């Protein structure tokens, strides 16, 4: 089982600060599953407005971080354009706050042609924070930006 550091993530995903939302991939079974870490810090720009008196990491960014981990699984050894086309059944079970470390696990459920379906879960300290499905498509026929 492989792991991927931040330099490897930057080679596989087009995202950059402040929208790169994963810090490390700790487990990677190419084309099958991955587990990644997102360290949530109070210095993140989102907390100036969400919410100043009670900072909570937005659920939509947990979904985006999960989609980025899906992109790592789909990219295998190199860059691939990967677009989010659907999110299904997402449930948010606990708030994520500065100081938390999100553990994001994704499993490829189905892959046909350019379409991928993943199941993902984000946990903090062993508690489920969010879970649901991600649908995405590769666009390898388009030039990479």
PDB file of N, CA and C in Angstrom, residues 6-74:
ATOM      1  N   UNK A   6       2.702  15.692   0.055  1.00  0.00           N
ATOM      2  CA  UNK A   6       2.118  16.875  -0.567  1.00  0.00           C
ATOM      3  C   UNK A   6       2.669  17.118  -1.974  1.00  0.00           C
ATOM      4  N   UNK A   7       3.942  16.809  -2.215  1.00  0.00           N
ATOM      5  CA  UNK A   7       4.499  16.996  -3.561  1.00  0.00           C
ATOM      6  C   UNK A   7       3.849  16.048  -4.559  1.00  0.00           C
ATOM      7  N   UNK A   8       3.570  14.832  -4.130  1.00  0.00           N
ATOM      8  CA  UNK A   8       2.865  13.882  -4.987  1.00  0.00           C
ATOM      9  C   UNK A   8       1.432  14.302  -5.253  1.00  0.00           C
ATOM     10  N   UNK A   9       0.784  14.865  -4.235  1.00  0.00           N
ATOM     11  CA  UNK A   9      -0.580  15.365  -4.407  1.00  0.00           C
ATOM     12  C   UNK A   9      -0.586  16.493  -5.438  1.00  0.00           C
ATOM     13  N   UNK A  10       0.388  17.404  -5.332  1.00  0.00           N
ATOM     14  CA  UNK A  10       0.461  18.524  -6.277  1.00  0.00           C
ATOM     15  C   UNK A  10       0.695  18.049  -7.711  1.00  0.00           C
ATOM     16  N   UNK A  11       1.340  16.902  -7.891  1.00  0.00           N
ATOM     17  CA  UNK A  11       1.550  16.347  -9.229  1.00  0.00           C
ATOM     18  C   UNK A  11       0.277  15.733  -9.792  1.00  0.00           C
ATOM     19  N   UNK A  12      -0.619  15.291  -8.904  1.00  0.00           N
ATOM     20  CA  UNK A  12      -1.821  14.583  -9.341  1.00  0.00           C
ATOM     21  C   UNK A  12      -3.065  15.459  -9.449  1.00  0.00           C
ATOM     22  N   UNK A  13      -3.100  16.553  -8.686  1.00  0.00           N
ATOM     23  CA  UNK A  13      -4.291  17.408  -8.674  1.00  0.00           C
ATOM     24  C   UNK A  13      -3.953  18.818  -9.159  1.00  0.00           C
ATOM     25  N   UNK A  14      -4.905  19.492  -9.807  1.00  0.00           N
ATOM     26  CA  UNK A  14      -4.665  20.862 -10.254  1.00  0.00           C
ATOM     27  C   UNK A  14      -4.884  21.899  -9.153  1.00  0.00           C
ATOM     28  N   UNK A  15      -5.469  21.517  -8.034  1.00  0.00           N
ATOM     29  CA  UNK A  15      -5.823  22.458  -6.968  1.00  0.00           C
ATOM     30  C   UNK A  15      -4.584  23.033  -6.291  1.00  0.00           C
ATOM     31  N   UNK A  16      -4.715  24.295  -5.870  1.00  0.00           N
ATOM     32  CA  UNK A  16      -3.656  24.977  -5.140  1.00  0.00           C
ATOM     33  C   UNK A  16      -4.287  25.780  -4.018  1.00  0.00           C
ATOM     34  N   UNK A  17      -3.452  26.299  -3.109  1.00  0.00           N
ATOM     35  CA  UNK A  17      -3.928  27.105  -2.001  1.00  0.00           C
ATOM     36  C   UNK A  17      -4.763  28.261  -2.546  1.00  0.00           C
ATOM     37  N   UNK A  18      -5.885  28.550  -1.951  1.00  0.00           N
ATOM     38  CA  UNK A  18      -6.432  27.990  -0.717  1.00  0.00           C
ATOM     39  C   UNK A  18      -7.414  26.851  -0.947  1.00  0.00           C
ATOM     40  N   UNK A  19      -7.439  26.265  -2.152  1.00  0.00           N
ATOM     41  CA  UNK A  19      -8.449  25.257  -2.428  1.00  0.00           C
ATOM     42  C   UNK A  19      -7.920  23.831  -2.471  1.00  0.00           C
ATOM     43  N   UNK A  20      -6.657  23.615  -2.244  1.00  0.00           N
ATOM     44  CA  UNK A  20      -6.157  22.254  -2.070  1.00  0.00           C
ATOM     45  C   UNK A  20      -6.481  21.850  -0.643  1.00  0.00           C
ATOM     46  N   UNK A  21      -7.316  20.846  -0.485  1.00  0.00           N
ATOM     47  CA  UNK A  21      -7.889  20.554   0.830  1.00  0.00           C
ATOM     48  C   UNK A  21      -7.423  19.241   1.445  1.00  0.00           C
ATOM     49  N   UNK A  22      -6.406  18.621   0.889  1.00  0.00           N
ATOM     50  CA  UNK A  22      -5.843  17.425   1.531  1.00  0.00           C
ATOM     51  C   UNK A  22      -4.345  17.645   1.727  1.00  0.00           C
ATOM     52  N   UNK A  23      -3.854  17.148   2.849  1.00  0.00           N
ATOM     53  CA  UNK A  23      -2.457  17.356   3.209  1.00  0.00           C
ATOM     54  C   UNK A  23      -1.566  16.154   2.929  1.00  0.00           C
ATOM     55  N   UNK A  24      -2.128  14.963   3.014  1.00  0.00           N
ATOM     56  CA  UNK A  24      -1.332  13.756   2.831  1.00  0.00           C
ATOM     57  C   UNK A  24      -2.261  12.590   2.536  1.00  0.00           C
ATOM     58  N   UNK A  25      -1.820  11.692   1.678  1.00  0.00           N
ATOM     59  CA  UNK A  25      -2.518  10.428   1.447  1.00  0.00           C
ATOM     60  C   UNK A  25      -1.734   9.368   2.204  1.00  0.00           C
ATOM     61  N   UNK A  26      -2.362   8.762   3.201  1.00  0.00           N
ATOM     62  CA  UNK A  26      -1.660   7.802   4.056  1.00  0.00           C
ATOM     63  C   UNK A  26      -1.806   6.365   3.589  1.00  0.00           C
ATOM     64  N   UNK A  27      -2.839   6.097   2.786  1.00  0.00           N
ATOM     65  CA  UNK A  27      -3.021   4.775   2.188  1.00  0.00           C
ATOM     66  C   UNK A  27      -3.549   4.973   0.775  1.00  0.00           C
ATOM     67  N   UNK A  28      -2.975   4.231  -0.167  1.00  0.00           N
ATOM     68  CA  UNK A  28      -3.442   4.301  -1.550  1.00  0.00           C
ATOM     69  C   UNK A  28      -3.333   2.928  -2.182  1.00  0.00           C
ATOM     70  N   UNK A  29      -4.474   2.390  -2.570  1.00  0.00           N
ATOM     71  CA  UNK A  29      -4.530   1.197  -3.402  1.00  0.00           C
ATOM     72  C   UNK A  29      -4.967   1.698  -4.765  1.00  0.00           C
ATOM     73  N   UNK A  30      -4.019   1.759  -5.685  1.00  0.00           N
ATOM     74  CA  UNK A  30      -4.246   2.388  -6.983  1.00  0.00           C
ATOM     75  C   UNK A  30      -5.508   1.861  -7.653  1.00  0.00           C
ATOM     76  N   UNK A  31      -6.340   2.819  -8.051  1.00  0.00           N
ATOM     77  CA  UNK A  31      -7.561   2.473  -8.749  1.00  0.00           C
ATOM     78  C   UNK A  31      -8.640   1.854  -7.888  1.00  0.00           C
ATOM     79  N   UNK A  32      -8.438   1.789  -6.551  1.00  0.00           N
ATOM     80  CA  UNK A  32      -9.425   1.134  -5.686  1.00  0.00           C
ATOM     81  C   UNK A  32      -9.884   1.994  -4.516  1.00  0.00           C
ATOM     82  N   UNK A  33      -8.938   2.492  -3.721  1.00  0.00           N
ATOM     83  CA  UNK A  33      -9.305   3.206  -2.501  1.00  0.00           C
ATOM     84  C   UNK A  33      -8.148   4.068  -2.027  1.00  0.00           C
ATOM     85  N   UNK A  34      -8.462   4.998  -1.143  1.00  0.00           N
ATOM     86  CA  UNK A  34      -7.426   5.828  -0.528  1.00  0.00           C
ATOM     87  C   UNK A  34      -7.933   6.361   0.803  1.00  0.00           C
ATOM     88  N   UNK A  35      -6.967   6.689   1.649  1.00  0.00           N
ATOM     89  CA  UNK A  35      -7.236   7.362   2.915  1.00  0.00           C
ATOM     90  C   UNK A  35      -6.318   8.574   2.951  1.00  0.00           C
ATOM     91  N   UNK A  36      -6.912   9.754   3.210  1.00  0.00           N
ATOM     92  CA  UNK A  36      -6.131  10.990   3.239  1.00  0.00           C
ATOM     93  C   UNK A  36      -6.424  11.754   4.524  1.00  0.00           C
ATOM     94  N   UNK A  37      -5.537  12.692   4.800  1.00  0.00           N
ATOM     95  CA  UNK A  37      -5.637  13.521   6.001  1.00  0.00           C
ATOM     96  C   UNK A  37      -5.786  14.981   5.595  1.00  0.00           C
ATOM     97  N   UNK A  38      -6.685  15.667   6.276  1.00  0.00           N
ATOM     98  CA  UNK A  38      -6.835  17.127   6.165  1.00  0.00           C
ATOM     99  C   UNK A  38      -6.704  17.679   7.578  1.00  0.00           C
ATOM    100  N   UNK A  39      -5.664  18.472   7.810  1.00  0.00           N
ATOM    101  CA  UNK A  39      -5.483  19.139   9.095  1.00  0.00           C
ATOM    102  C   UNK A  39      -6.201  20.478   9.040  1.00  0.00           C
ATOM    103  N   UNK A  40      -7.161  20.664   9.903  1.00  0.00           N
ATOM    104  CA  UNK A  40      -7.962  21.884   9.924  1.00  0.00           C
ATOM    105  C   UNK A  40      -7.318  22.856  10.911  1.00  0.00           C
ATOM    106  N   UNK A  41      -6.923  24.033  10.403  1.00  0.00           N
ATOM    107  CA  UNK A  41      -6.287  25.028  11.268  1.00  0.00           C
ATOM    108  C   UNK A  41      -7.111  26.308  11.289  1.00  0.00           C
ATOM    109  N   UNK A  42      -7.010  27.037  12.373  1.00  0.00           N
ATOM    110  CA  UNK A  42      -7.757  28.287  12.517  1.00  0.00           C
ATOM    111  C   UNK A  42      -7.280  29.349  11.530  1.00  0.00           C
ATOM    112  N   UNK A  43      -6.110  29.167  10.941  1.00  0.00           N
ATOM    113  CA  UNK A  43      -5.551  30.127   9.984  1.00  0.00           C
ATOM    114  C   UNK A  43      -6.177  30.039   8.594  1.00  0.00           C
ATOM    115  N   UNK A  44      -7.054  29.089   8.367  1.00  0.00           N
ATOM    116  CA  UNK A  44      -7.641  28.943   7.040  1.00  0.00           C
ATOM    117  C   UNK A  44      -8.580  30.116   6.748  1.00  0.00           C
ATOM    118  N   UNK A  45      -8.534  30.633   5.520  1.00  0.00           N
ATOM    119  CA  UNK A  45      -9.308  31.833   5.180  1.00  0.00           C
ATOM    120  C   UNK A  45     -10.814  31.687   5.423  1.00  0.00           C
ATOM    121  N   UNK A  46     -11.343  30.496   5.331  1.00  0.00           N
ATOM    122  CA  UNK A  46     -12.783  30.292   5.470  1.00  0.00           C
ATOM    123  C   UNK A  46     -13.296  30.713   6.844  1.00  0.00           C
ATOM    124  N   UNK A  47     -12.416  30.642   7.856  1.00  0.00           N
ATOM    125  CA  UNK A  47     -12.877  30.923   9.219  1.00  0.00           C
ATOM    126  C   UNK A  47     -13.068  32.411   9.518  1.00  0.00           C
ATOM    127  N   UNK A  48     -12.645  33.278   8.622  1.00  0.00           N
ATOM    128  CA  UNK A  48     -12.936  34.705   8.837  1.00  0.00           C
ATOM    129  C   UNK A  48     -14.429  34.981   8.689  1.00  0.00           C
ATOM    130  N   UNK A  49     -15.133  34.101   7.985  1.00  0.00           N
ATOM    131  CA  UNK A  49     -16.556  34.319   7.783  1.00  0.00           C
ATOM    132  C   UNK A  49     -17.446  33.158   8.168  1.00  0.00           C
ATOM    133  N   UNK A  50     -16.888  32.019   8.556  1.00  0.00           N
ATOM    134  CA  UNK A  50     -17.694  30.805   8.814  1.00  0.00           C
ATOM    135  C   UNK A  50     -17.261  30.136  10.100  1.00  0.00           C
ATOM    136  N   UNK A  51     -17.583  30.469  11.157  1.00  0.00           N
ATOM    137  CA  UNK A  51     -18.210  31.697  11.639  1.00  0.00           C
ATOM    138  C   UNK A  51     -17.241  32.298  12.630  1.00  0.00           C
ATOM    139  N   UNK A  52     -17.021  33.604  12.632  1.00  0.00           N
ATOM    140  CA  UNK A  52     -15.970  34.194  13.471  1.00  0.00           C
ATOM    141  C   UNK A  52     -16.072  33.843  14.960  1.00  0.00           C
ATOM    142  N   UNK A  53     -17.258  33.820  15.512  1.00  0.00           N
ATOM    143  CA  UNK A  53     -17.407  33.525  16.946  1.00  0.00           C
ATOM    144  C   UNK A  53     -17.444  32.027  17.244  1.00  0.00           C
ATOM    145  N   UNK A  54     -17.715  31.218  16.233  1.00  0.00           N
ATOM    146  CA  UNK A  54     -17.786  29.761  16.410  1.00  0.00           C
ATOM    147  C   UNK A  54     -17.346  29.091  15.111  1.00  0.00           C
ATOM    148  N   UNK A  55     -16.017  29.006  14.874  1.00  0.00           N
ATOM    149  CA  UNK A  55     -15.531  28.497  13.588  1.00  0.00           C
ATOM    150  C   UNK A  55     -15.905  27.028  13.360  1.00  0.00           C
ATOM    151  N   UNK A  56     -16.546  26.807  12.212  1.00  0.00           N
ATOM    152  CA  UNK A  56     -16.924  25.457  11.787  1.00  0.00           C
ATOM    153  C   UNK A  56     -16.469  25.294  10.341  1.00  0.00           C
ATOM    154  N   UNK A  57     -15.780  24.194  10.048  1.00  0.00           N
ATOM    155  CA  UNK A  57     -15.346  23.909   8.684  1.00  0.00           C
ATOM    156  C   UNK A  57     -16.586  23.522   7.877  1.00  0.00           C
ATOM    157  N   UNK A  58     -16.857  24.208   6.764  1.00  0.00           N
ATOM    158  CA  UNK A  58     -18.094  23.976   6.011  1.00  0.00           C
ATOM    159  C   UNK A  58     -18.208  22.558   5.445  1.00  0.00           C
ATOM    160  N   UNK A  59     -19.412  22.026   5.527  1.00  0.00           N
ATOM    161  CA  UNK A  59     -19.670  20.690   4.988  1.00  0.00           C
ATOM    162  C   UNK A  59     -19.345  20.585   3.513  1.00  0.00           C
ATOM    163  N   UNK A  60     -19.630  21.633   2.756  1.00  0.00           N
ATOM    164  CA  UNK A  60     -19.344  21.600   1.327  1.00  0.00           C
ATOM    165  C   UNK A  60     -17.841  21.435   1.072  1.00  0.00           C
ATOM    166  N   UNK A  61     -17.003  21.955   1.964  1.00  0.00           N
ATOM    167  CA  UNK A  61     -15.557  21.777   1.794  1.00  0.00           C
ATOM    168  C   UNK A  61     -15.118  20.373   2.196  1.00  0.00           C
ATOM    169  N   UNK A  62     -15.848  19.740   3.096  1.00  0.00           N
ATOM    170  CA  UNK A  62     -15.579  18.328   3.403  1.00  0.00           C
ATOM    171  C   UNK A  62     -15.889  17.479   2.171  1.00  0.00           C
ATOM    172  N   UNK A  63     -16.989  17.789   1.501  1.00  0.00           N
ATOM    173  CA  UNK A  63     -17.332  17.078   0.259  1.00  0.00           C
ATOM    174  C   UNK A  63     -16.249  17.319  -0.793  1.00  0.00           C
ATOM    175  N   UNK A  64     -15.804  18.562  -0.946  1.00  0.00           N
ATOM    176  CA  UNK A  64     -14.742  18.872  -1.919  1.00  0.00           C
ATOM    177  C   UNK A  64     -13.449  18.145  -1.582  1.00  0.00           C
ATOM    178  N   UNK A  65     -13.070  18.114  -0.309  1.00  0.00           N
ATOM    179  CA  UNK A  65     -11.857  17.394   0.094  1.00  0.00           C
ATOM    180  C   UNK A  65     -11.986  15.917  -0.261  1.00  0.00           C
ATOM    181  N   UNK A  66     -13.173  15.361  -0.038  1.00  0.00           N
ATOM    182  CA  UNK A  66     -13.419  13.958  -0.387  1.00  0.00           C
ATOM    183  C   UNK A  66     -13.294  13.757  -1.891  1.00  0.00           C
ATOM    184  N   UNK A  67     -13.834  14.683  -2.676  1.00  0.00           N
ATOM    185  CA  UNK A  67     -13.721  14.592  -4.134  1.00  0.00           C
ATOM    186  C   UNK A  67     -12.256  14.655  -4.573  1.00  0.00           C
ATOM    187  N   UNK A  68     -11.445  15.453  -3.871  1.00  0.00           N
ATOM    188  CA  UNK A  68     -10.024  15.518  -4.205  1.00  0.00           C
ATOM    189  C   UNK A  68      -9.333  14.178  -3.940  1.00  0.00           C
ATOM    190  N   UNK A  69      -9.726  13.501  -2.879  1.00  0.00           N
ATOM    191  CA  UNK A  69      -9.161  12.169  -2.614  1.00  0.00           C
ATOM    192  C   UNK A  69      -9.599  11.207  -3.717  1.00  0.00           C
ATOM    193  N   UNK A  70     -10.848  11.322  -4.173  1.00  0.00           N
ATOM    194  CA  UNK A  70     -11.305  10.507  -5.302  1.00  0.00           C
ATOM    195  C   UNK A  70     -10.437  10.763  -6.533  1.00  0.00           C
ATOM    196  N   UNK A  71     -10.078  12.032  -6.746  1.00  0.00           N
ATOM    197  CA  UNK A  71      -9.204  12.383  -7.867  1.00  0.00           C
ATOM    198  C   UNK A  71      -7.848  11.715  -7.768  1.00  0.00           C
ATOM    199  N   UNK A  72      -7.335  11.570  -6.554  1.00  0.00           N
ATOM    200  CA  UNK A  72      -6.063  10.859  -6.348  1.00  0.00           C
ATOM    201  C   UNK A  72      -6.200   9.401  -6.770  1.00  0.00           C
ATOM    202  N   UNK A  73      -7.294   8.761  -6.367  1.00  0.00           N
ATOM    203  CA  UNK A  73      -7.507   7.352  -6.742  1.00  0.00           C
ATOM    204  C   UNK A  73      -7.616   7.222  -8.254  1.00  0.00           C
ATOM    205  N   UNK A  74      -8.351   8.115  -8.886  1.00  0.00           N
ATOM    206  CA  UNK A  74      -8.543   8.035 -10.332  1.00  0.00           C
ATOM    207  C   UNK A  74      -7.288   8.403 -11.112  1.00  0.00           C
TER     208      UNK A  74
END
